[in-house]
Amino acid sequence: MTIERMNNKIDSIIRACRLIRKMNQSGPNARKSDILYYNMLEGYYKRLLSAHDNNNLIAAHTDFFPVELLYAMDIVPMHTEVTTWMIVLFTGEIENILASGSELGLVSEICTPHRGIAGAYANGVVPRPDMMLWSNLVCDNTAKSGELIVEITGSKGYFLDYPFKSSASEMDYLVAELGDLVGFLERQSGRKMDWDRLSHIVGQMNVQIELMRQINELRKAVPTPFSPLGFLQLITADYLCPGQPEAIAYLETLRDELSQMVEAGEGAVSNERFRLMSFWLPPMHMMGFLDRIAEEFGAVSVTEPFFTFWGEGELDPGKPLESVARKSYIIPAMRMFGPMDERAIGSIVDCVEQYRVNGAVYYANIGCRHTCATIKLFKDVLADVDVPMLTIDCDVVDPTVTSEDEVRGKLEQFFEMLEDR
Amino acid sequence: MNSLDRFRKVNESFPMTDQILEHKSRGGKVFGWLCTYVPEEIIHAAGALPIRIIGYSHEANLDDADAHLYINNCTFSRSCLQLGLEGEYDFLDGVVGGSTCDGARRLFDIWRQYIGTPFHHVLTVPRKYTERAQRLYYDEIVAFKKHFEEYTGVDISDEALHQSTILFNESRSLLRRLYELRKRDKPPISGAETMEVLNAAYRMPKEIFNEWLGELIGDLESSDRACSGRARVMLVGSVLTNPEFVKSIEDQGALVVTDELCTSTRYWGDPVIIDNDRPVLESISRRYLNNFPCARMYPSDERFNRIIDFAKDYRVDGVISQIVRYCVPYAHDLPLLTDRLNGQGIPTLGLDVEYGTSGSGQVATRVQAFIEMLEARDK
Ligand code: SF4
Ligand code: SF4
C-alpha cells in the first residue's frame, strides 16, 4: 500500500478545506469566522497526516472521548465518526468504504459512520492509528466498534467505561477509569501526562463552553444571526478541538460577528419565517442543498437541545481529571445517554421557550437507533407545547437512503403547514 | 411426556400465566425485569415474584411499538413494548431494567413514559469485570435494594436474601443438569423442547419450577428417548424464545445440543458463590456482573472463550449465530466471533432474523446448506 493511497482521503479533506478557505478569503462578504473554522479543520487533519513524521502517536477515538487528555500529551486525535462525515462532506465518496465495512462482516444495521470508518481502515485510505480509544458514550456502536478496529489496524486499544447515571460512586468510577486511561496513554507514548498543560486545557474549555453559551444567547435574537445549519460547526469545534486555541479563536470571532449582526438587526437568512429546533444530523451530502432551502423558505435552526444547549456548571482547572469527567455530564449529548428523564425532556421544552421555536425537524438516521427511539416521545413532548415536528428518514453519510427531491417535498409540506398555523 | 407438557402449558397462557395469576390472587406483587443483569433474588427476597418481560414468541403485528420505538430498534424490544402497550403486562407492579444495550435502555425509557407500571428502576451496569466495576455494580445493587424496599415497604433481611439465593442457585443447577443430558450422543430432549422449559422458568415461581424440573430430569434420565440429527449444532446470538425457530433448525436435520443465549445458558450460566466473608448482596452482585457475558461486555473475548468452551464440551460440529436485526452488540461481535471459531475449526452460519420468527423459508434453506456442508466436512 503506497503512502499516497494510505492518506488520500485525509489529503482530500485538507485540500477541500484550503480551497474553501481561499474562496472565502477572496469573496466580497468574507466572514472571518468561516476562514478560522476551515483553518481549524485543515490544521486538525494536517496534524493527523504529519503525526508520525513529527514523532507523535495517532489515537483514533469515538464520539465524546475526552481528547483533552490527548492534547495534553501531544498525542494526535482522530475522531472516527467525524472523519467519516468529513470524507462525505468534502470528497462525496462513501460507497467504497461502506462496502469495505460490509466485507468485514459489519451488517447494514450498524450505523454508517462506524461501518464507514472500519471500512476506511481496512482499505488503508486513512492513516493507521497507533491506538484505538473508545467508550460506551453514547451508544452501542461507539461501545462495540473498538475491538474490530484494534484487530484490523493492529493498534493498541483502551475501552473507557462510562457509567450510565451520575451518582457519586459513578463519578468516582469515571475519574478512576480516566486515571487508568492516562496510565495507558503514558505506557503507549512513553511520555508522562503534562498535568499543568491539562489544567490549562481545562481552563480553556471553560472559556470555550462560555463562548458557546454566549453564541446560544445571540441565537435567541429575532431574526437569528447564525447560519441555518451552523450548529454543525459548533459541534465540530468541540468534538475535534476542545480547549484548543484555534477553536477558541473561531468561536470568539463568531461571537463578535453574531453580536454585530444582532445589533444591526441582521438575520442569517433574508426573510426569517420559521425558527426551527433540530434533532441530530442532516445528511452531510445535502448541506449545500439544505442551505439553499433554508434561504428559500426563511427557515433557520435556532436551537439543538442535545447538540448545543450546554448544561450548567463550570470546570475546575485545579482538578483536571475530575473536570474532564464532569465535562461529560454537562455536554448537551449527555442528556441522551443517561436515562431519558425529566432533565432530558425538560431541556426540549426549555429550548422551545427560550429560542421561540415554531417547528422542529428530526433527522432520523436509520442506523442510529438510540436516537430514533425518541421520535414519538419528542413529538409528543413538542405537541404539548404546540410545536409540530417533522421527521426526515435519512442517513448522515449514505446518499442512497433519501434523495433531495424527497427531502424537499417533505420540508415544503411542513413549511406550508407551519405557515397555515 | 407429562413432565414436559406442563412447562408447555405454562407458556400457552403467557404473558399472564396461571402461576402468575395464582400469585396475584394471593395478594402477591409481580415485578418484570428486562435483562439478565437484574438480580431476581432481591425481588424474590421481598416476597414478590420476578418475571422476565419478553415479547411474543411468534411473529406479530408491532404497529404500536413501531410508532413508539421506531422501526430501527430490535424487534425484541418492540415486541415487548407492543405487549405492554396492549395492556398484556398491566398486572406488573414494577419494571426493572439495566443500561445494558440501546434496545433495552430505550425500551425502559419508553415503557416508563407510556405504560403506567407503578414502580421503575434502572441499574447502571458496568461493561468491565475489574474490581472497580464490581464495586460500582455492588453500589448499584445496594441502591436498587433500598429503592425496592422503600416501594414495597418490606425490609429485605440477609437471611431472606440467602434463602432466595439458594433457591435460584437450585434452578441454575437443575438447568445445568438438564443441559448435561444434551451432551449425550443422542440426547433425551431436543433443543426446541429445552426452550419450552427455559421459557417457563421466567414465568412461574422458582419453588414450583424447581420441583417440576427435578421431576422432568428424573423422567428423562430413566426414559429411552433419543434425539438425533446429522450434525450437532450450537445456537448463539441475540435473545431467542421461540421454540418453533429451534424446531425449524432441527427439522432440517440439525441437533441443537447447546446454546449461548440470554434466555438460556447466559441466564443460568453461573451460580451465586456464597462466601461467608462477604455480604450476600455482594456475592449476588458479583455473580450478575461476572456471569456468562452478554455481547455488551468488554473484552469480548470473555464471551468468545466461553462459547468455544461450550462448543467443545458439547462436541458441536458448527455454530449458528442468529442475530435479531438492529441488535447492534451482537452484530458487532460477529466478525470477530466467526474468526475465533474458525481458528478452532468450527464453522459459523450467520442468520439475520426478526425476533419471534419461526425460521421457515430462507432460514431453512440456509440451515440445510450449512448442515450439508458440516456433513461433507465430517466425511
Ligand atoms: S450515528 Fe448514532 S449509533 Fe452511530 S455512533 Fe452516532 S450516536 Fe451512535
Ligand atoms: S441485546 Fe440485542 S436483541 Fe437484546 S435488547 Fe439488546 S439489542 Fe435487542
Tab-separated table of N, CA and C and ligand atoms in Angstrom, chain A residues 62-64 80-81 85 109-114 137-143 145 280-281 365 367-372 396, chain B residues 102 105 328, ligand 1:
chain	number	residue	atom	x	y	z
A	62	THR	N	-13.743	7.379	19.503
A	62	THR	CA	-15.168	7.535	19.184
A	62	THR	C	-15.696	8.851	19.771
A	63	ASP	N	-16.988	9.092	19.495
A	63	ASP	CA	-17.683	10.307	19.940
A	63	ASP	C	-17.454	10.634	21.418
A	64	PHE	N	-17.254	11.885	21.713
A	64	PHE	CA	-17.188	12.406	23.086
A	64	PHE	C	-16.072	11.810	23.925
A	80	THR	N	-13.307	9.249	14.898
A	80	THR	CA	-13.721	8.292	13.862
A	80	THR	C	-15.016	8.731	13.157
A	81	GLU	N	-16.062	9.055	13.938
A	81	GLU	CA	-17.331	9.398	13.291
A	81	GLU	C	-17.208	10.684	12.479
A	85	TRP	N	-17.897	11.652	8.468
A	85	TRP	CA	-18.722	12.761	7.927
A	85	TRP	C	-17.885	13.618	6.976
A	109	GLU	N	-27.183	-2.892	9.599
A	109	GLU	CA	-27.817	-2.197	10.735
A	109	GLU	C	-26.798	-1.432	11.575
A	110	ILE	N	-25.537	-1.703	11.370
A	110	ILE	CA	-24.517	-0.951	12.124
A	110	ILE	C	-24.396	0.414	11.467
A	111	CYS	N	-24.425	1.467	12.265
A	111	CYS	CA	-24.561	2.805	11.685
A	111	CYS	C	-23.399	3.098	10.734
A	112	THR	N	-23.720	3.889	9.717
A	112	THR	CA	-22.740	4.121	8.645
A	112	THR	C	-21.457	4.811	9.111
A	113	PRO	N	-21.502	5.742	10.076
A	113	PRO	CA	-20.217	6.309	10.500
A	113	PRO	C	-19.250	5.216	10.979
A	114	HIS	N	-19.790	4.209	11.655
A	114	HIS	CA	-18.910	3.156	12.170
A	114	HIS	C	-18.561	2.118	11.114
A	137	LEU	N	-20.114	5.890	25.577
A	137	LEU	CA	-20.785	7.167	25.425
A	137	LEU	C	-20.802	7.455	23.926
A	138	VAL	N	-21.853	7.320	23.219
A	138	VAL	CA	-23.224	7.434	23.581
A	138	VAL	C	-24.095	6.229	23.227
A	139	CYS	N	-23.519	5.233	22.596
A	139	CYS	CA	-24.419	4.210	22.048
A	139	CYS	C	-23.693	2.876	21.941
A	140	ASP	N	-24.424	1.865	21.480
A	140	ASP	CA	-23.820	0.551	21.302
A	140	ASP	C	-22.771	0.550	20.195
A	141	ASN	N	-22.966	1.417	19.202
A	141	ASN	CA	-21.970	1.455	18.126
A	141	ASN	C	-20.637	1.981	18.635
A	142	THR	N	-20.680	3.022	19.455
A	142	THR	CA	-19.412	3.518	19.993
A	142	THR	C	-18.825	2.470	20.944
A	143	ALA	N	-19.714	1.800	21.689
A	143	ALA	CA	-19.220	0.827	22.681
A	143	ALA	C	-18.591	-0.396	22.028
A	145	SER	N	-17.414	-0.694	18.672
A	145	SER	CA	-16.651	-0.597	17.421
A	145	SER	C	-15.151	-0.801	17.615
A	280	TRP	N	-30.388	15.947	15.822
A	280	TRP	CA	-29.387	15.102	15.144
A	280	TRP	C	-28.936	15.692	13.816
A	281	LEU	N	-28.281	14.814	13.065
A	281	LEU	CA	-27.516	15.322	11.934
A	281	LEU	C	-28.232	15.186	10.602
A	365	ASN	N	-31.737	9.257	11.508
A	365	ASN	CA	-30.687	8.477	10.855
A	365	ASN	C	-30.957	7.002	11.086
A	367	GLY	N	-29.451	4.269	10.916
A	367	GLY	CA	-28.563	3.374	11.669
A	367	GLY	C	-28.436	3.767	13.132
A	368	CYS	N	-29.082	4.866	13.507
A	368	CYS	CA	-28.868	5.407	14.851
A	368	CYS	C	-30.099	5.126	15.702
A	369	ARG	N	-30.107	3.968	16.324
A	369	ARG	CA	-31.362	3.525	16.918
A	369	ARG	C	-31.663	4.164	18.266
A	370	HIS	N	-30.620	4.480	19.047
A	370	HIS	CA	-30.940	5.037	20.370
A	370	HIS	C	-31.555	6.425	20.238
A	371	THR	N	-31.214	7.143	19.145
A	371	THR	CA	-31.864	8.434	18.951
A	371	THR	C	-33.277	8.220	18.403
A	372	CYS	N	-33.395	7.400	17.357
A	372	CYS	CA	-34.715	7.238	16.709
A	372	CYS	C	-35.782	6.736	17.680
A	396	VAL	N	-26.765	9.874	7.704
A	396	VAL	CA	-25.835	11.004	7.771
A	396	VAL	C	-24.774	10.940	6.669
B	102	ASP	N	-28.662	-0.418	23.795
B	102	ASP	CA	-29.571	0.663	23.379
B	102	ASP	C	-31.015	0.171	23.313
B	105	ARG	N	-32.328	-0.186	26.954
B	105	ARG	CA	-32.490	1.051	27.733
B	105	ARG	C	-33.602	1.924	27.161
B	328	VAL	N	-27.381	-4.418	17.743
B	328	VAL	CA	-26.041	-3.937	17.410
B	328	VAL	C	-24.922	-4.631	18.207
C	1	SF4	S1	-24.812	7.763	14.485
C	1	SF4	FE1	-25.926	7.141	16.339
C	1	SF4	S2	-25.487	4.964	16.524
C	1	SF4	FE2	-23.897	5.846	15.182
C	1	SF4	S3	-22.221	6.443	16.527
C	1	SF4	FE3	-23.521	8.209	16.279
C	1	SF4	S4	-24.902	8.134	18.048
C	1	SF4	FE4	-24.015	6.081	17.814
